PDB file of C-alpha atoms in Angstrom:
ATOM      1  CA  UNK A 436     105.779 109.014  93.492  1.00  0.00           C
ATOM      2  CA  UNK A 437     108.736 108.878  91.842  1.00  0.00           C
ATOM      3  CA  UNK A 438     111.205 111.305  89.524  1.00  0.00           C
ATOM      4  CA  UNK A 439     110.257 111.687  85.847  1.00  0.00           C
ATOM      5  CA  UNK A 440     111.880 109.674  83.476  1.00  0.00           C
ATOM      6  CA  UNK A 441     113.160 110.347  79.533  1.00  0.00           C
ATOM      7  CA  UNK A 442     110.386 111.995  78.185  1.00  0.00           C
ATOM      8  CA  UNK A 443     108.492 113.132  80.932  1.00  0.00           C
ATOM      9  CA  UNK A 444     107.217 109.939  82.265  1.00  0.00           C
ATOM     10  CA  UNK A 445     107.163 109.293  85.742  1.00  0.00           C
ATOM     11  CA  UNK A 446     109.490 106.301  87.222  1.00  0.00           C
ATOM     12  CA  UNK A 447     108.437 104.938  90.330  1.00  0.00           C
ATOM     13  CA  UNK A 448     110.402 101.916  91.841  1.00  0.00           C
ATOM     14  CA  UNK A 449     107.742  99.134  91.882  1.00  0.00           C
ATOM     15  CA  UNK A 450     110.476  96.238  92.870  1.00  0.00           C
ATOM     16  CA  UNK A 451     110.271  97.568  96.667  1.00  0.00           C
ATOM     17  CA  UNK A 452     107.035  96.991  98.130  1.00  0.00           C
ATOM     18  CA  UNK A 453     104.527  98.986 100.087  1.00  0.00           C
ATOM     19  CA  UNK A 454     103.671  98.184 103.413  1.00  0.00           C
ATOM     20  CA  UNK A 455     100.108  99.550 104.730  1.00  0.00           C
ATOM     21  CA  UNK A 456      99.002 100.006 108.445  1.00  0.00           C
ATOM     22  CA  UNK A 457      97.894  96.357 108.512  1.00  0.00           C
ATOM     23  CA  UNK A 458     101.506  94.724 108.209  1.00  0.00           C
ATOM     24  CA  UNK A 459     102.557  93.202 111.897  1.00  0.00           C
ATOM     25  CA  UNK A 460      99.225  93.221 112.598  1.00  0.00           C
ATOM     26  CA  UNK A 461      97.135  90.295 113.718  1.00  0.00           C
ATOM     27  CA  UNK A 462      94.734  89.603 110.720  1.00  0.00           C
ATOM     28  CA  UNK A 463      91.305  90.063 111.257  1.00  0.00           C
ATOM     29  CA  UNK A 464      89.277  86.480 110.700  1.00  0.00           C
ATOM     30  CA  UNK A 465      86.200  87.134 111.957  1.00  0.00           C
ATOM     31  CA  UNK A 466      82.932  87.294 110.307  1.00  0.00           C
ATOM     32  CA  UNK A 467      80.541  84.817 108.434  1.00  0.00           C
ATOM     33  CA  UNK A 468      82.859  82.708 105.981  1.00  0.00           C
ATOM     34  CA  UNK A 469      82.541  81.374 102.515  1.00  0.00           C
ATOM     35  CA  UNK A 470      84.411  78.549 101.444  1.00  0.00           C
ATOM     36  CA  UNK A 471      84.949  78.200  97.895  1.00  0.00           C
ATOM     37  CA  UNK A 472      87.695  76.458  95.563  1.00  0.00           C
ATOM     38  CA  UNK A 473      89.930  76.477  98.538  1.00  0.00           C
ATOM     39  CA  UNK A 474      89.433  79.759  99.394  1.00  0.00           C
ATOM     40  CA  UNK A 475      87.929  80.646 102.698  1.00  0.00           C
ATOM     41  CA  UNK A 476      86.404  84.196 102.436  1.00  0.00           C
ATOM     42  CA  UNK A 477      85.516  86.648 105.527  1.00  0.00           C
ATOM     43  CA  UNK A 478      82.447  88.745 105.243  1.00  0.00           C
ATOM     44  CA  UNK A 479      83.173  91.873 106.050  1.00  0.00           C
ATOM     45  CA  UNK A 480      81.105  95.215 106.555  1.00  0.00           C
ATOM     46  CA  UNK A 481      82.561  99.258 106.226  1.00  0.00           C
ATOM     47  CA  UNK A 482      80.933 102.266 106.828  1.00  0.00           C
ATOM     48  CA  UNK A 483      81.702 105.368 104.477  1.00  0.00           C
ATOM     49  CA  UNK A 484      79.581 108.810 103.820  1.00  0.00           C
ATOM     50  CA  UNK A 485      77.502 108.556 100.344  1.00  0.00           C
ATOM     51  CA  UNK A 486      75.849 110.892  98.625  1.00  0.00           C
ATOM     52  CA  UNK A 487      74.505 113.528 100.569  1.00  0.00           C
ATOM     53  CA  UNK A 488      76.359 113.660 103.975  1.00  0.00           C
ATOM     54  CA  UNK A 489      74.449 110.387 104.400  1.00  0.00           C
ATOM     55  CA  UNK A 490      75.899 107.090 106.672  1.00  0.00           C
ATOM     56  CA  UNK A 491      75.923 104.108 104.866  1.00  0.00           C
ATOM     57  CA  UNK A 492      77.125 101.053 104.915  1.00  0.00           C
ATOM     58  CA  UNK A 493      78.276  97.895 102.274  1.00  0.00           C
ATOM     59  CA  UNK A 494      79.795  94.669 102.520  1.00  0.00           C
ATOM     60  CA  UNK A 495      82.749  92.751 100.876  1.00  0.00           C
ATOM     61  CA  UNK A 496      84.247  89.172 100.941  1.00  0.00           C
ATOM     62  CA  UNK A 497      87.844  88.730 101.375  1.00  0.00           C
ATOM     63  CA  UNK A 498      90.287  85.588 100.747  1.00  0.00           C
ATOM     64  CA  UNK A 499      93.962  85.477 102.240  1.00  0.00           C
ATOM     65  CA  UNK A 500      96.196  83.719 101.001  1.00  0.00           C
ATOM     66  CA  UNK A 501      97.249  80.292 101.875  1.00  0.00           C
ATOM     67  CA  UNK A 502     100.068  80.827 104.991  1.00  0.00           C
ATOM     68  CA  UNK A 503      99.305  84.592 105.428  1.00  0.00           C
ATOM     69  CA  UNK A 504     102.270  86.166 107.085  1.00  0.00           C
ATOM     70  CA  UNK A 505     101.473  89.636 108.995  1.00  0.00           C
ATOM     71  CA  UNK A 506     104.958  90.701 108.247  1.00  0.00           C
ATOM     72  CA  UNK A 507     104.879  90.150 104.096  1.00  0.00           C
ATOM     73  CA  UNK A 508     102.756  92.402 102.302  1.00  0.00           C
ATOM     74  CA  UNK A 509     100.731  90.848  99.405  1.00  0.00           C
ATOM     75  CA  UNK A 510      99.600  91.957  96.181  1.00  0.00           C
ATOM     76  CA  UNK A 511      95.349  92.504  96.675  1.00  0.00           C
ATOM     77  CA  UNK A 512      93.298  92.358  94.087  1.00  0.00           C
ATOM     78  CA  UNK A 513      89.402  93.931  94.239  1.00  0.00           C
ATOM     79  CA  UNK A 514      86.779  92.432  91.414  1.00  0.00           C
ATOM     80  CA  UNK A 515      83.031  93.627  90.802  1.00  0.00           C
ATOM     81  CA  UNK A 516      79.815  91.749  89.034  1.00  0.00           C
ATOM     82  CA  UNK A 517      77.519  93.166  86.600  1.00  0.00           C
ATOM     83  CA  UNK A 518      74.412  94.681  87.018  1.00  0.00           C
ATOM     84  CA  UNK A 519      72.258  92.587  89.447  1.00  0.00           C
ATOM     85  CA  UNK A 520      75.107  90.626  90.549  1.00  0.00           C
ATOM     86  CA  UNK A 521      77.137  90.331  93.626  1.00  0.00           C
ATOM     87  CA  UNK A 522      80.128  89.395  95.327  1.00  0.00           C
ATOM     88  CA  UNK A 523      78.979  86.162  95.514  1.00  0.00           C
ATOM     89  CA  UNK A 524      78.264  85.571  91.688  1.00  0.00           C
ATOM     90  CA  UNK A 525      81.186  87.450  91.266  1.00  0.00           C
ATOM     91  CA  UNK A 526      83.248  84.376  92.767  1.00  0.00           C
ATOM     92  CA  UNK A 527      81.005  81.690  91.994  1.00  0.00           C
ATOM     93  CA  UNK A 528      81.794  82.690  88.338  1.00  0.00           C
ATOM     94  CA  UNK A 529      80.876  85.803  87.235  1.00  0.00           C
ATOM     95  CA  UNK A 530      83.993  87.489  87.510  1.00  0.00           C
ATOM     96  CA  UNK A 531      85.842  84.530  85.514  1.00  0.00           C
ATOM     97  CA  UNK A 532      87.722  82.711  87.997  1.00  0.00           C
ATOM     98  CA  UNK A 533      89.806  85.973  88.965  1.00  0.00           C
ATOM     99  CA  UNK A 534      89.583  85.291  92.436  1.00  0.00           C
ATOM    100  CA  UNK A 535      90.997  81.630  91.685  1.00  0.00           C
ATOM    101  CA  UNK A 536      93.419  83.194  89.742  1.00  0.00           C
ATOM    102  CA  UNK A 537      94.557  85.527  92.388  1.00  0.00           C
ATOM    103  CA  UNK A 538      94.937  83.471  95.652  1.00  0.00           C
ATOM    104  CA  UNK A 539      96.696  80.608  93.319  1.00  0.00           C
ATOM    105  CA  UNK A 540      99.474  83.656  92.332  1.00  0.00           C
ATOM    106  CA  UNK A 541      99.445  84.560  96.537  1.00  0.00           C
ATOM    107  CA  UNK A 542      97.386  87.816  96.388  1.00  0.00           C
ATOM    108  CA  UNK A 543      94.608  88.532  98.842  1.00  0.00           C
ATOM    109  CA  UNK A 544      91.507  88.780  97.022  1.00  0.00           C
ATOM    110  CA  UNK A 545      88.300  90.833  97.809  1.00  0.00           C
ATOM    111  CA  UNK A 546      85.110  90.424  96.316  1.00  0.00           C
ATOM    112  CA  UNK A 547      82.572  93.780  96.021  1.00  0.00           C
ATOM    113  CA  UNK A 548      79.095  93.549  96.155  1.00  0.00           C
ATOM    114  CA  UNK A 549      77.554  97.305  95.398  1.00  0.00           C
ATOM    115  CA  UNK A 550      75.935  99.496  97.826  1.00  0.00           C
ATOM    116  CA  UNK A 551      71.790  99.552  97.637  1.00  0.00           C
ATOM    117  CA  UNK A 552      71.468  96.312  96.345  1.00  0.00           C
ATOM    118  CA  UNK A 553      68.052  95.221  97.589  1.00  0.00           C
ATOM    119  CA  UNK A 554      67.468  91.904  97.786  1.00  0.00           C
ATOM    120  CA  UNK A 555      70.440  89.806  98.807  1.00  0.00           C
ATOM    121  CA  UNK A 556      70.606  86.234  98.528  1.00  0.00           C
ATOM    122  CA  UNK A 557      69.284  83.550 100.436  1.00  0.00           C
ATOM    123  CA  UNK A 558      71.287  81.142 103.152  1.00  0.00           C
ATOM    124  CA  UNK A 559      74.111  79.371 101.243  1.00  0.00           C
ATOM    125  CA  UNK A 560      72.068  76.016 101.830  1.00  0.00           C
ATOM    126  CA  UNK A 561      69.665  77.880  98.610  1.00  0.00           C
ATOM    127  CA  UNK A 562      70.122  78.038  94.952  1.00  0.00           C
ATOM    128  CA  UNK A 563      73.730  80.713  95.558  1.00  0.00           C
ATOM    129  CA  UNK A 564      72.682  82.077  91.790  1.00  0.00           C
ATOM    130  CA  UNK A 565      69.268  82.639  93.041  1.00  0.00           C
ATOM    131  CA  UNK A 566      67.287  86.159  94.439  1.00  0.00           C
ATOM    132  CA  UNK A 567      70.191  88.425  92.426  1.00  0.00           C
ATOM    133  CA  UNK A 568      70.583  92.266  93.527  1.00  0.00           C
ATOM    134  CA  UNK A 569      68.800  94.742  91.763  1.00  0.00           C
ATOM    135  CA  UNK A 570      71.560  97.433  90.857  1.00  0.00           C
ATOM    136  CA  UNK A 571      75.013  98.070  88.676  1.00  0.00           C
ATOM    137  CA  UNK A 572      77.321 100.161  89.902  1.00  0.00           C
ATOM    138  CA  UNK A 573      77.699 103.257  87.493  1.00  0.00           C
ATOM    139  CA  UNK A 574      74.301 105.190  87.320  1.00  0.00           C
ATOM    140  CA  UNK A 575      74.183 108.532  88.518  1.00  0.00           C
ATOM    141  CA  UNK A 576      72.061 107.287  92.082  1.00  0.00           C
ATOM    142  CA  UNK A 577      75.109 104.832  92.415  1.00  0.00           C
ATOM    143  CA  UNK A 578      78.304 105.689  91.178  1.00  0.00           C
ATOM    144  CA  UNK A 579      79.095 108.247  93.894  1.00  0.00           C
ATOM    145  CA  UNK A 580      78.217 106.034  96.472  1.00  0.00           C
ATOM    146  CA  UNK A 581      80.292 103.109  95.171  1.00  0.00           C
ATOM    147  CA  UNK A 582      83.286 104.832  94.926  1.00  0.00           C
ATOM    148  CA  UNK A 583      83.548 105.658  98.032  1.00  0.00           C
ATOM    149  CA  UNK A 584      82.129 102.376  99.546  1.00  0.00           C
ATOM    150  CA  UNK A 585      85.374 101.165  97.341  1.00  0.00           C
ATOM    151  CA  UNK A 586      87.779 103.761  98.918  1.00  0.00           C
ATOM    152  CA  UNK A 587      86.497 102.968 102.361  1.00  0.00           C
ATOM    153  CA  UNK A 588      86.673  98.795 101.868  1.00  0.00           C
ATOM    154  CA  UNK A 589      90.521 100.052 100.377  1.00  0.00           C
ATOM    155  CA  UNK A 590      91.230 101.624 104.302  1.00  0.00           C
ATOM    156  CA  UNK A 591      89.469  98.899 105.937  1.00  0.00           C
ATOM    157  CA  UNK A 592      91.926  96.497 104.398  1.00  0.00           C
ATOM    158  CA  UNK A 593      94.727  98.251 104.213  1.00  0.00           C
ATOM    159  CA  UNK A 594      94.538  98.976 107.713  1.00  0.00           C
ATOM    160  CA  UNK A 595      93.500  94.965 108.830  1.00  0.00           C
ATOM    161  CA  UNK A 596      95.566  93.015 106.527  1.00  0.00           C
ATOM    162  CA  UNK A 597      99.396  93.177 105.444  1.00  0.00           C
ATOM    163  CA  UNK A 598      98.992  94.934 101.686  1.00  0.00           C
ATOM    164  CA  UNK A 599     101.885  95.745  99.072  1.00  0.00           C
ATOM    165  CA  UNK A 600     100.129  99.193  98.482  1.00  0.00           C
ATOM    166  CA  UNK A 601     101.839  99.277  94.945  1.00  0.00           C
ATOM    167  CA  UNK A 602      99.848  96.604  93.671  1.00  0.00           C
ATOM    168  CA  UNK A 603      96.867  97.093  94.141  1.00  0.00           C
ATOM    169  CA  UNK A 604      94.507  95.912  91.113  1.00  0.00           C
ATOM    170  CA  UNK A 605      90.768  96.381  90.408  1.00  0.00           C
ATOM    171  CA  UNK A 606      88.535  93.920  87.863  1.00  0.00           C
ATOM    172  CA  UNK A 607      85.843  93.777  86.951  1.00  0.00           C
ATOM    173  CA  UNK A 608      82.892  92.498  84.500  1.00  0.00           C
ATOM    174  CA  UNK A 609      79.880  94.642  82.510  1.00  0.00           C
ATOM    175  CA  UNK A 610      79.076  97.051  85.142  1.00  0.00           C
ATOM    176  CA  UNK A 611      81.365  96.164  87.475  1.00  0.00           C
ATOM    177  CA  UNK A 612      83.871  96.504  83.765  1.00  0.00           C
ATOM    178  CA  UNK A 613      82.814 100.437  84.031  1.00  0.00           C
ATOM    179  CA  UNK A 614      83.430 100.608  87.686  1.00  0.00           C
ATOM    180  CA  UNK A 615      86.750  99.185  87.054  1.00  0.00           C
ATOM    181  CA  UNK A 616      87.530 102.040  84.364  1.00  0.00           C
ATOM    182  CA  UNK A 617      86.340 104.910  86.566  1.00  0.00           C
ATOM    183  CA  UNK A 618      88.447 103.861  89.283  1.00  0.00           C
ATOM    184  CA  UNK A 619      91.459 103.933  86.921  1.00  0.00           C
ATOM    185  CA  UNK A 620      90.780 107.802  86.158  1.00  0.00           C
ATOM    186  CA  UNK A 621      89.852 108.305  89.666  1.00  0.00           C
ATOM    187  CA  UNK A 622      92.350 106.127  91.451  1.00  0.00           C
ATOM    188  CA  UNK A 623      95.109 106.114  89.157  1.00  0.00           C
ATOM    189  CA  UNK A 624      97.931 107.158  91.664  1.00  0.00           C
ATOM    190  CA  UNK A 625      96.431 104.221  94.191  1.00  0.00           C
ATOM    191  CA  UNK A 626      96.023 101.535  91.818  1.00  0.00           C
ATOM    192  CA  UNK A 627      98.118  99.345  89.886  1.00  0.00           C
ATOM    193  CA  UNK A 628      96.282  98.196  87.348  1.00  0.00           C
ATOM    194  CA  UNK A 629      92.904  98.081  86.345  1.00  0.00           C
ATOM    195  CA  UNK A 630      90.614  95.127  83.709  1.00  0.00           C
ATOM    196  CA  UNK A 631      87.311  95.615  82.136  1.00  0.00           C
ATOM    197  CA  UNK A 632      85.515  92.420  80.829  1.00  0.00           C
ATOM    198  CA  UNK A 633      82.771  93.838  79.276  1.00  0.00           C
ATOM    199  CA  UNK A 634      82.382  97.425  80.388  1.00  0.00           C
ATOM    200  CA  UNK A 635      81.970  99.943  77.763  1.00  0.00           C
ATOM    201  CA  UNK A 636      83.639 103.308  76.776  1.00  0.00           C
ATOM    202  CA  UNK A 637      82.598 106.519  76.543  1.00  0.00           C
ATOM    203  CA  UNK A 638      80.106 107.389  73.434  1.00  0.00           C
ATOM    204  CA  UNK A 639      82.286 109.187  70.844  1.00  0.00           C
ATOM    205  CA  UNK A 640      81.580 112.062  68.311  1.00  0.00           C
ATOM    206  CA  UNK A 641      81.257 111.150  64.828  1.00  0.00           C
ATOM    207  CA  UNK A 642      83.674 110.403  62.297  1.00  0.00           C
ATOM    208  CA  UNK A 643      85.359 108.794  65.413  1.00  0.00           C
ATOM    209  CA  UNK A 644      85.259 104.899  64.739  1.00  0.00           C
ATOM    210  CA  UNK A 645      83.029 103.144  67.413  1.00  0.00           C
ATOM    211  CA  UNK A 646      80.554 106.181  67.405  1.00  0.00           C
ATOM    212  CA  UNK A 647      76.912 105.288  68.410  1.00  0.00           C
ATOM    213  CA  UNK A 648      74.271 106.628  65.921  1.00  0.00           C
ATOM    214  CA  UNK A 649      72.103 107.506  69.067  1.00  0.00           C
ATOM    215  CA  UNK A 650      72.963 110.769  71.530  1.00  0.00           C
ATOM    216  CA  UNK A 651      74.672 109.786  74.747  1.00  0.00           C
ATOM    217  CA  UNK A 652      71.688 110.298  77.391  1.00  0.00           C
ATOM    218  CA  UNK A 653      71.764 112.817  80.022  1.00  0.00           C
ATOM    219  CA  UNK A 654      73.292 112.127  83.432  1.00  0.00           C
ATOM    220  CA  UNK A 655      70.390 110.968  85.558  1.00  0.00           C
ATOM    221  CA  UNK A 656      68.324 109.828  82.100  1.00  0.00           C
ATOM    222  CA  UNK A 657      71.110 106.187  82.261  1.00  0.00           C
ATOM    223  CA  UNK A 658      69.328 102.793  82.022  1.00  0.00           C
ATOM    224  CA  UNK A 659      70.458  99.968  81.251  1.00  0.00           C
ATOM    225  CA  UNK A 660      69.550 100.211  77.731  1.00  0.00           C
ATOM    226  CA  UNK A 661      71.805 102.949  76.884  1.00  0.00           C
ATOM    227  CA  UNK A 662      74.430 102.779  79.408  1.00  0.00           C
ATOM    228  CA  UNK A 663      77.315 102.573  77.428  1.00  0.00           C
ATOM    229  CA  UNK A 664      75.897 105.689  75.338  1.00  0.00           C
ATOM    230  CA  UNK A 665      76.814 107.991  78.168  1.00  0.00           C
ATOM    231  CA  UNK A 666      79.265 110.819  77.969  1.00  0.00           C
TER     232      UNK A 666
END
């Protein structure tokens, strides 16, 4: 919030940080961990209502950053795989060393993987690339669902962890790219920022450059085939 500027555009004051519910509190370390690049991340579970009224429940990986103080809140930064790919691809490379990238500029970092994913992958001791999950994040049986899964991880960690709730950023890659731009339209007073790697636009009406020759599909008619087709 802020007043509006020359022109009409809104200033807000982005020098003083935000502090969420989590700062002064004891951070929250439990959970399997992941060690990776010098990161250690915490598995983590949240509960949120999906589609339908019905109770479900993801999972995401988070990294602190190296001498976390409960009293400083921290830039966080969220990042999501493709299609078939998790949170663990996503730091193991996938996602293009943003995690890295983020706990070496002092940010917490979470890592997504998205709701229904079927198989998940074996014990660490395995092939980590191996047994991939078997869904994106943007079709019409999962975008609903994931954005609230990402609304209810945003809570979790807002609530467990010290967070400067003006920067708060969102990546991610292919799928995870069009999660990443939904979020901005959907999220825009919450986040920051937002980065696409790879996600596509809407399809646009001819003359328009970058117009597909092919009709956008119907919602519920997606693949991926023709995802980047849709209206």
């Amino acid at each position: 919030g802020g007043s509006a500027g020359a022109g009409g555009i809104e200033v807000v004051d982005f020098t003083t940080p935000g502090m969420s519910a989590g700062c002064g509190k004891a951070p929250d370390l439990t959970g399997t961990t992941l060690g990776y690049n010098g990161m250690t991340f915490y598995k983590k579970a949240v509960s949120f209502t999906g589609m339908g009224g019905a109770s479900k429940m993801a999972e995401y990986l988070i990294a602190l950053p190296a001498n976390y103080s409960m009293a400083k809140p921290y830039k966080t930064g969220f990042e999501m795989g493709g299609y078939t790919r998790d949170a663990i691809d996503c730091i193991y490379g996938d996602c293009w060393g943003f995690a890295t990238e983020g706990h070496t500029a002092g940010a917490i970092v979470v890592s997504l993987t998205q709701t229904n994913p079927g198989q998940l992958h074996p014990p660490q001791t395995a092939d980590a690339n191996n047994a991939p999950v078997q869904t994106g994040w943007e079709l019409s049986n999962e975008l609903e669902d994931n954005v609230a899964f990402f609304k209810a991880a945003l809570a979790d960690i807002e609530d467990k962890y010290c967070v400067d709730t003006k920067h708060i950023f969102a990546a991610g890659g292919s799928s995870g790219g069009d999660m990443a731009q939904y979020l901005g339209c959907w999220m825009g007073d919450q986040l920051r920022g937002v980065a696409s790697v790879g996600g596509c636009m809407a399809n646009t009406i001819a003359p328009v450059a970058g117009t597909s020759p092919m009709a956008a599909p119907m919602r519920g008619q997606e693949n991926y085939a023709n995802i980047c087709l849709k209206t």
